[in-house]
PDB file of C-alpha atoms in Angstrom:
ATOM      1  CA  GLN A   7      53.907 183.347 244.490  1.00 58.00           C
ATOM      2  CA  LYS A   8      55.473 184.215 247.704  1.00 65.00           C
ATOM      3  CA  GLU A   9      53.577 186.971 249.902  1.00 89.00           C
ATOM      4  CA  VAL A  10      57.379 188.616 250.660  1.00 94.00           C
ATOM      5  CA  GLU A  11      60.189 187.837 248.942  1.00 94.00           C
ATOM      6  CA  GLN A  12      64.100 188.790 249.565  1.00 94.00           C
ATOM      7  CA  ASN A  13      66.796 187.679 247.749  1.00 89.00           C
ATOM      8  CA  SER A  14      68.951 185.349 249.951  1.00 85.00           C
ATOM      9  CA  GLY A  15      72.148 186.299 248.839  1.00 85.00           C
ATOM     10  CA  PRO A  16      74.759 186.180 250.080  1.00 92.00           C
ATOM     11  CA  LEU A  17      75.134 189.957 249.766  1.00 95.00           C
ATOM     12  CA  SER A  18      78.974 190.976 250.371  1.00 96.00           C
ATOM     13  CA  VAL A  19      80.210 194.505 250.681  1.00 97.00           C
ATOM     14  CA  PRO A  20      83.135 195.770 252.164  1.00 97.00           C
ATOM     15  CA  GLU A  21      83.527 197.372 255.028  1.00 97.00           C
ATOM     16  CA  GLY A  22      82.442 201.050 255.186  1.00 97.00           C
ATOM     17  CA  ALA A  23      79.987 200.759 251.978  1.00 97.00           C
ATOM     18  CA  ILE A  24      76.232 200.648 251.665  1.00 97.00           C
ATOM     19  CA  ALA A  25      74.478 197.615 251.748  1.00 97.00           C
ATOM     20  CA  SER A  26      71.023 197.466 249.898  1.00 97.00           C
ATOM     21  CA  LEU A  27      68.934 195.031 250.830  1.00 97.00           C
ATOM     22  CA  ASN A  28      65.237 194.812 249.213  1.00 96.00           C
ATOM     23  CA  CYS A  29      62.077 193.008 249.660  1.00 96.00           C
ATOM     24  CA  THR A  30      58.652 192.833 247.502  1.00 96.00           C
ATOM     25  CA  TYR A  31      55.259 192.319 248.364  1.00 95.00           C
ATOM     26  CA  SER A  32      52.656 190.347 247.021  1.00 92.00           C
ATOM     27  CA  ASP A  33      49.359 191.959 249.051  1.00 88.00           C
ATOM     28  CA  ARG A  34      49.056 195.652 247.514  1.00 88.00           C
ATOM     29  CA  GLY A  35      46.608 196.604 250.640  1.00 82.00           C
ATOM     30  CA  SER A  36      49.701 195.698 252.903  1.00 85.00           C
ATOM     31  CA  GLN A  37      50.401 198.786 255.284  1.00 81.00           C
ATOM     32  CA  SER A  38      53.250 198.037 257.733  1.00 86.00           C
ATOM     33  CA  PHE A  39      56.691 196.887 256.863  1.00 92.00           C
ATOM     34  CA  PHE A  40      59.459 195.642 259.199  1.00 92.00           C
ATOM     35  CA  TRP A  41      62.959 195.115 259.245  1.00 95.00           C
ATOM     36  CA  TYR A  42      64.445 192.895 261.390  1.00 94.00           C
ATOM     37  CA  ARG A  43      68.382 191.746 261.635  1.00 96.00           C
ATOM     38  CA  GLN A  44      68.818 187.785 262.814  1.00 95.00           C
ATOM     39  CA  TYR A  45      72.428 186.537 263.844  1.00 95.00           C
ATOM     40  CA  SER A  46      72.904 182.964 263.576  1.00 91.00           C
ATOM     41  CA  GLY A  47      71.479 180.974 266.294  1.00 90.00           C
ATOM     42  CA  LYS A  48      69.577 184.076 267.804  1.00 92.00           C
ATOM     43  CA  SER A  49      66.247 185.728 267.720  1.00 92.00           C
ATOM     44  CA  PRO A  50      64.893 188.559 265.131  1.00 92.00           C
ATOM     45  CA  GLU A  51      65.861 192.104 266.340  1.00 91.00           C
ATOM     46  CA  LEU A  52      63.714 194.911 264.958  1.00 89.00           C
ATOM     47  CA  ILE A  53      65.625 197.379 263.141  1.00 92.00           C
ATOM     48  CA  MET A  54      62.780 199.491 261.525  1.00 90.00           C
ATOM     49  CA  SER A  55      59.449 200.073 260.783  1.00 90.00           C
ATOM     50  CA  ILE A  56      57.581 201.890 257.770  1.00 92.00           C
ATOM     51  CA  TYR A  57      54.332 202.713 257.245  1.00 89.00           C
ATOM     52  CA  SER A  58      54.282 205.411 254.806  1.00 90.00           C
ATOM     53  CA  ASN A  59      55.829 205.786 250.938  1.00 94.00           C
ATOM     54  CA  GLY A  60      58.987 207.538 251.199  1.00 95.00           C
ATOM     55  CA  ASP A  61      62.791 207.172 253.218  1.00 96.00           C
ATOM     56  CA  LYS A  62      62.903 206.921 256.878  1.00 96.00           C
ATOM     57  CA  GLU A  63      66.428 207.251 258.652  1.00 96.00           C
ATOM     58  CA  ASP A  64      67.461 205.811 261.822  1.00 94.00           C
ATOM     59  CA  GLY A  65      71.116 206.115 262.098  1.00 96.00           C
ATOM     60  CA  ARG A  66      72.905 204.324 259.585  1.00 97.00           C
ATOM     61  CA  PHE A  67      69.886 202.902 258.569  1.00 97.00           C
ATOM     62  CA  THR A  68      67.400 203.863 256.422  1.00 97.00           C
ATOM     63  CA  ALA A  69      64.161 202.465 255.062  1.00 97.00           C
ATOM     64  CA  GLN A  70      62.381 203.078 251.657  1.00 97.00           C
ATOM     65  CA  LEU A  71      58.832 202.012 250.967  1.00 96.00           C
ATOM     66  CA  ASN A  72      57.138 201.981 247.331  1.00 96.00           C
ATOM     67  CA  LYS A  73      53.535 200.815 247.798  1.00 93.00           C
ATOM     68  CA  ALA A  74      52.756 201.720 244.148  1.00 94.00           C
ATOM     69  CA  SER A  75      55.845 198.753 243.216  1.00 94.00           C
ATOM     70  CA  GLN A  76      54.831 197.469 246.344  1.00 95.00           C
ATOM     71  CA  TYR A  77      58.850 197.541 247.147  1.00 95.00           C
ATOM     72  CA  VAL A  78      60.604 197.910 250.435  1.00 97.00           C
ATOM     73  CA  SER A  79      64.114 198.550 251.053  1.00 97.00           C
ATOM     74  CA  LEU A  80      67.167 198.919 253.668  1.00 98.00           C
ATOM     75  CA  LEU A  81      69.724 201.065 253.231  1.00 98.00           C
ATOM     76  CA  ILE A  82      72.830 200.580 255.906  1.00 97.00           C
ATOM     77  CA  ARG A  83      75.648 203.056 255.529  1.00 98.00           C
ATOM     78  CA  ASP A  84      78.987 202.683 256.556  1.00 97.00           C
ATOM     79  CA  SER A  85      78.737 198.997 257.065  1.00 97.00           C
ATOM     80  CA  GLN A  86      80.322 197.196 259.603  1.00 97.00           C
ATOM     81  CA  PRO A  87      81.579 193.322 260.044  1.00 96.00           C
ATOM     82  CA  SER A  88      78.686 193.597 262.726  1.00 96.00           C
ATOM     83  CA  ASP A  89      76.242 194.029 260.507  1.00 97.00           C
ATOM     84  CA  SER A  90      76.965 190.755 259.352  1.00 97.00           C
ATOM     85  CA  ALA A  91      73.489 188.715 259.406  1.00 96.00           C
ATOM     86  CA  THR A  92      70.560 187.620 257.668  1.00 95.00           C
ATOM     87  CA  TYR A  93      67.818 190.392 257.699  1.00 97.00           C
ATOM     88  CA  LEU A  94      64.290 189.735 257.590  1.00 95.00           C
ATOM     89  CA  CYS A  95      61.683 191.692 256.148  1.00 95.00           C
ATOM     90  CA  ALA A  96      58.008 191.331 257.152  1.00 93.00           C
ATOM     91  CA  ALA A  97      54.618 192.972 256.446  1.00 91.00           C
ATOM     92  CA  VAL A  98      51.430 192.942 257.899  1.00 85.00           C
ATOM     93  CA  PRO A  99      48.537 192.045 255.239  1.00 77.00           C
ATOM     94  CA  LEU A 100      45.530 194.573 254.631  1.00 67.00           C
ATOM     95  CA  VAL A 101      43.501 191.827 256.637  1.00 60.00           C
ATOM     96  CA  PHE A 102      45.012 192.049 259.837  1.00 56.00           C
ATOM     97  CA  SER A 103      46.348 195.564 259.532  1.00 50.00           C
ATOM     98  CA  GLY A 104      43.258 196.532 261.980  1.00 50.00           C
ATOM     99  CA  GLY A 105      43.315 193.726 263.912  1.00 61.00           C
ATOM    100  CA  TYR A 106      46.662 192.421 265.028  1.00 67.00           C
ATOM    101  CA  ASN A 107      50.254 191.726 263.653  1.00 70.00           C
ATOM    102  CA  LYS A 108      50.564 188.753 261.660  1.00 80.00           C
ATOM    103  CA  LEU A 109      53.813 189.397 260.122  1.00 87.00           C
ATOM    104  CA  ILE A 110      54.724 187.689 257.129  1.00 90.00           C
ATOM    105  CA  PHE A 111      58.508 187.281 256.688  1.00 93.00           C
ATOM    106  CA  GLY A 112      60.700 186.824 253.646  1.00 94.00           C
ATOM    107  CA  ALA A 113      62.760 184.246 253.654  1.00 93.00           C
ATOM    108  CA  GLY A 114      65.834 186.681 254.438  1.00 94.00           C
ATOM    109  CA  THR A 115      69.259 187.893 252.783  1.00 95.00           C
ATOM    110  CA  ARG A 116      72.330 187.177 254.216  1.00 95.00           C
ATOM    111  CA  LEU A 117      74.894 189.910 254.403  1.00 97.00           C
ATOM    112  CA  ALA A 118      78.369 189.673 254.457  1.00 97.00           C
ATOM    113  CA  VAL A 119      80.753 192.710 255.404  1.00 97.00           C
ATOM    114  CA  HIS A 120      84.290 191.623 255.045  1.00 95.00           C
ATOM    115  CA  PRO A 121      87.089 194.280 256.207  1.00 91.00           C
TER     116      PRO A 121
ATOM    117  CA  ASN B  21      62.833 191.636 273.340  1.00 46.00           C
ATOM    118  CA  ALA B  22      64.763 190.566 276.498  1.00 52.00           C
ATOM    119  CA  GLY B  23      61.178 190.836 278.237  1.00 89.00           C
ATOM    120  CA  VAL B  24      59.708 187.597 276.511  1.00 94.00           C
ATOM    121  CA  MET B  25      61.214 184.870 277.953  1.00 96.00           C
ATOM    122  CA  GLN B  26      61.140 181.355 276.532  1.00 97.00           C
ATOM    123  CA  ASN B  27      62.079 177.648 277.577  1.00 97.00           C
ATOM    124  CA  PRO B  28      63.469 175.429 277.418  1.00 97.00           C
ATOM    125  CA  ARG B  29      66.140 177.409 274.875  1.00 96.00           C
ATOM    126  CA  HIS B  30      67.605 174.158 273.796  1.00 97.00           C
ATOM    127  CA  LEU B  31      65.290 170.561 273.677  1.00 97.00           C
ATOM    128  CA  VAL B  32      66.483 167.470 272.272  1.00 98.00           C
ATOM    129  CA  ARG B  33      63.555 164.423 271.735  1.00 98.00           C
ATOM    130  CA  ARG B  34      63.569 161.199 269.912  1.00 98.00           C
ATOM    131  CA  ARG B  35      61.127 160.265 267.284  1.00 97.00           C
ATOM    132  CA  GLY B  36      57.666 159.742 268.827  1.00 97.00           C
ATOM    133  CA  GLN B  37      58.141 162.267 272.342  1.00 98.00           C
ATOM    134  CA  GLU B  38      56.463 164.823 272.812  1.00 98.00           C
ATOM    135  CA  ALA B  39      57.644 168.675 272.987  1.00 98.00           C
ATOM    136  CA  ARG B  40      56.398 171.331 275.041  1.00 98.00           C
ATOM    137  CA  LEU B  41      58.054 174.881 274.742  1.00 98.00           C
ATOM    138  CA  ARG B  42      57.087 177.836 277.292  1.00 98.00           C
ATOM    139  CA  CYS B  43      56.500 181.373 276.473  1.00 97.00           C
ATOM    140  CA  SER B  44      55.427 184.069 279.287  1.00 96.00           C
ATOM    141  CA  PRO B  45      54.971 187.299 277.665  1.00 93.00           C
ATOM    142  CA  MET B  46      56.373 190.751 278.530  1.00 90.00           C
ATOM    143  CA  LYS B  47      54.808 192.223 281.390  1.00 86.00           C
ATOM    144  CA  GLY B  48      51.291 193.897 280.414  1.00 82.00           C
ATOM    145  CA  HIS B  49      51.027 192.218 277.176  1.00 84.00           C
ATOM    146  CA  SER B  50      48.373 189.954 276.629  1.00 84.00           C
ATOM    147  CA  HIS B  51      48.862 188.369 272.566  1.00 87.00           C
ATOM    148  CA  VAL B  52      51.089 185.721 272.302  1.00 92.00           C
ATOM    149  CA  TYR B  53      51.851 184.781 268.790  1.00 93.00           C
ATOM    150  CA  TRP B  54      54.316 181.430 267.660  1.00 96.00           C
ATOM    151  CA  TYR B  55      56.453 181.399 264.666  1.00 96.00           C
ATOM    152  CA  ARG B  56      58.789 178.768 263.308  1.00 97.00           C
ATOM    153  CA  GLN B  57      61.982 178.608 261.771  1.00 95.00           C
ATOM    154  CA  LEU B  58      63.423 175.860 259.810  1.00 92.00           C
ATOM    155  CA  PRO B  59      66.846 175.608 258.723  1.00 85.00           C
ATOM    156  CA  GLU B  60      67.690 178.481 256.451  1.00 79.00           C
ATOM    157  CA  GLU B  61      64.117 179.931 256.321  1.00 83.00           C
ATOM    158  CA  GLY B  62      62.210 182.543 257.131  1.00 86.00           C
ATOM    159  CA  LEU B  63      59.615 183.090 260.190  1.00 93.00           C
ATOM    160  CA  LYS B  64      56.424 181.236 259.366  1.00 94.00           C
ATOM    161  CA  PHE B  65      53.264 182.206 261.399  1.00 93.00           C
ATOM    162  CA  MET B  66      52.105 179.289 263.484  1.00 96.00           C
ATOM    163  CA  VAL B  67      49.435 180.713 265.869  1.00 95.00           C
ATOM    164  CA  TYR B  68      47.868 183.534 267.726  1.00 91.00           C
ATOM    165  CA  LEU B  69      46.407 183.948 271.352  1.00 92.00           C
ATOM    166  CA  GLN B  70      44.807 186.221 273.556  1.00 88.00           C
ATOM    167  CA  LYS B  71      44.251 184.983 277.364  1.00 86.00           C
ATOM    168  CA  GLU B  72      42.609 181.776 277.024  1.00 88.00           C
ATOM    169  CA  ASN B  73      41.464 182.300 273.680  1.00 91.00           C
ATOM    170  CA  ILE B  74      42.688 181.471 270.387  1.00 93.00           C
ATOM    171  CA  ILE B  75      42.437 183.553 267.748  1.00 88.00           C
ATOM    172  CA  ASP B  76      44.160 182.502 264.505  1.00 89.00           C
ATOM    173  CA  GLU B  77      45.903 179.001 263.893  1.00 92.00           C
ATOM    174  CA  SER B  78      45.929 179.183 260.316  1.00 91.00           C
ATOM    175  CA  GLY B  79      49.729 178.444 260.625  1.00 92.00           C
ATOM    176  CA  MET B  80      49.645 175.328 262.910  1.00 95.00           C
ATOM    177  CA  PRO B  81      49.484 171.692 261.317  1.00 94.00           C
ATOM    178  CA  LYS B  82      46.471 169.841 261.508  1.00 90.00           C
ATOM    179  CA  GLU B  83      47.844 167.043 263.570  1.00 95.00           C
ATOM    180  CA  ARG B  84      50.058 166.592 266.649  1.00 97.00           C
ATOM    181  CA  PHE B  85      50.747 170.589 267.385  1.00 98.00           C
ATOM    182  CA  SER B  86      48.285 172.488 269.819  1.00 97.00           C
ATOM    183  CA  ALA B  87      48.866 175.884 271.625  1.00 97.00           C
ATOM    184  CA  GLU B  88      47.277 177.259 274.508  1.00 96.00           C
ATOM    185  CA  PHE B  89      47.387 180.259 276.688  1.00 95.00           C
ATOM    186  CA  PRO B  90      45.777 180.031 280.011  1.00 93.00           C
ATOM    187  CA  LYS B  91      44.261 182.772 282.482  1.00 89.00           C
ATOM    188  CA  GLU B  92      47.678 182.022 284.746  1.00 90.00           C
ATOM    189  CA  GLY B  93      51.069 181.066 283.657  1.00 91.00           C
ATOM    190  CA  PRO B  94      52.587 180.910 280.370  1.00 95.00           C
ATOM    191  CA  SER B  95      51.505 179.886 276.824  1.00 97.00           C
ATOM    192  CA  ILE B  96      52.750 176.591 276.109  1.00 98.00           C
ATOM    193  CA  LEU B  97      53.304 175.293 272.514  1.00 98.00           C
ATOM    194  CA  ARG B  98      52.742 171.316 272.523  1.00 98.00           C
ATOM    195  CA  ILE B  99      53.910 169.047 269.699  1.00 98.00           C
ATOM    196  CA  GLN B 100      52.762 165.666 270.078  1.00 98.00           C
ATOM    197  CA  GLN B 101      54.880 162.363 268.439  1.00 98.00           C
ATOM    198  CA  VAL B 102      57.700 164.714 267.368  1.00 98.00           C
ATOM    199  CA  VAL B 103      59.159 163.879 263.840  1.00 97.00           C
ATOM    200  CA  ARG B 104      62.500 164.918 262.336  1.00 95.00           C
ATOM    201  CA  GLY B 105      61.036 167.514 260.256  1.00 94.00           C
ATOM    202  CA  ASP B 106      59.697 169.002 263.428  1.00 96.00           C
ATOM    203  CA  SER B 107      62.990 170.142 263.683  1.00 96.00           C
ATOM    204  CA  ALA B 108      63.345 174.265 263.843  1.00 96.00           C
ATOM    205  CA  ALA B 109      63.775 177.311 266.133  1.00 97.00           C
ATOM    206  CA  TYR B 110      60.364 178.213 267.586  1.00 98.00           C
ATOM    207  CA  PHE B 111      59.601 181.469 268.588  1.00 97.00           C
ATOM    208  CA  CYS B 112      57.023 183.596 270.685  1.00 96.00           C
ATOM    209  CA  ALA B 113      56.110 187.047 270.771  1.00 93.00           C
ATOM    210  CA  SER B 114      54.310 189.486 272.403  1.00 89.00           C
ATOM    211  CA  SER B 115      52.400 192.347 271.841  1.00 83.00           C
ATOM    212  CA  PRO B 116      50.565 194.827 273.793  1.00 77.00           C
ATOM    213  CA  PRO B 117      46.463 194.884 274.211  1.00 69.00           C
ATOM    214  CA  GLU B 118      46.185 198.196 272.305  1.00 61.00           C
ATOM    215  CA  LEU B 119      45.684 197.148 269.234  1.00 54.00           C
ATOM    216  CA  GLY B 120      44.026 197.851 265.644  1.00 46.00           C
ATOM    217  CA  GLN B 121      46.718 200.628 264.935  1.00 46.00           C
ATOM    218  CA  ILE B 122      49.033 200.652 261.940  1.00 44.00           C
ATOM    219  CA  ALA B 123      51.720 203.091 263.378  1.00 40.00           C
ATOM    220  CA  GLY B 124      54.138 202.070 266.166  1.00 46.00           C
ATOM    221  CA  ASN B 125      52.357 198.677 266.888  1.00 58.00           C
ATOM    222  CA  THR B 126      55.170 196.157 267.084  1.00 72.00           C
ATOM    223  CA  ILE B 127      55.975 192.750 268.298  1.00 80.00           C
ATOM    224  CA  TYR B 128      58.569 191.439 270.665  1.00 85.00           C
ATOM    225  CA  PHE B 129      60.251 188.180 270.251  1.00 90.00           C
ATOM    226  CA  GLY B 130      61.726 185.911 272.740  1.00 94.00           C
ATOM    227  CA  GLU B 131      65.102 184.285 272.437  1.00 93.00           C
ATOM    228  CA  GLY B 132      63.406 181.187 271.310  1.00 96.00           C
ATOM    229  CA  SER B 133      63.266 177.310 271.704  1.00 97.00           C
ATOM    230  CA  TRP B 134      65.900 175.192 269.451  1.00 97.00           C
ATOM    231  CA  LEU B 135      64.109 171.601 269.142  1.00 97.00           C
ATOM    232  CA  THR B 136      65.870 168.901 267.752  1.00 97.00           C
ATOM    233  CA  VAL B 137      64.512 165.678 267.291  1.00 97.00           C
ATOM    234  CA  VAL B 138      66.933 162.619 266.955  1.00 96.00           C
TER     235      VAL B 138
END
């Protein structure tokens, strides 16, 4: 079982719609979760971090965490063509939470926002 | 992430040659991570270093790969006798020395080094 799993997509949504990206993780003790956006040929760019159950909003982005279900999601409201990219979910397993940021990444979900 | 400097950005090597990738962390950061991203895959952790120390190299292939972070100068990821399967993007990231907190501690990625083995 992969430690962090994402649907590879592509997820195609029309401009202006809500894009919903999902991620599950296997280490129940994981405490820190991150969403990165990566354009083709570029480095990952941090969008959101979330550490507590519930929702965290930042502009058009909302991260949701449900530790009981071991589930993290990212919602993008009012999707724009410029949001088209690969979105990487990452978790820091419990054993590293008190030490250093060994990020375990999912394979990423490709999002395509069409006009 | 502009503060983490990697070079070269693109590197082409023939099979059997050596590749050296360099990473200068953000100012004030003393922790460096190397990740590898194969085509169409996510990033895979390779190694975590502090100045002059390798802390976790659990993601490094057992042979041909080595990493260092000397007291002075950049961190170096060295790949000896490269093979086509080494073709990938190699990302360096750095974090500040204040570790151990769940909240607020994130790492910053460089722009990556793309290695092509022909």
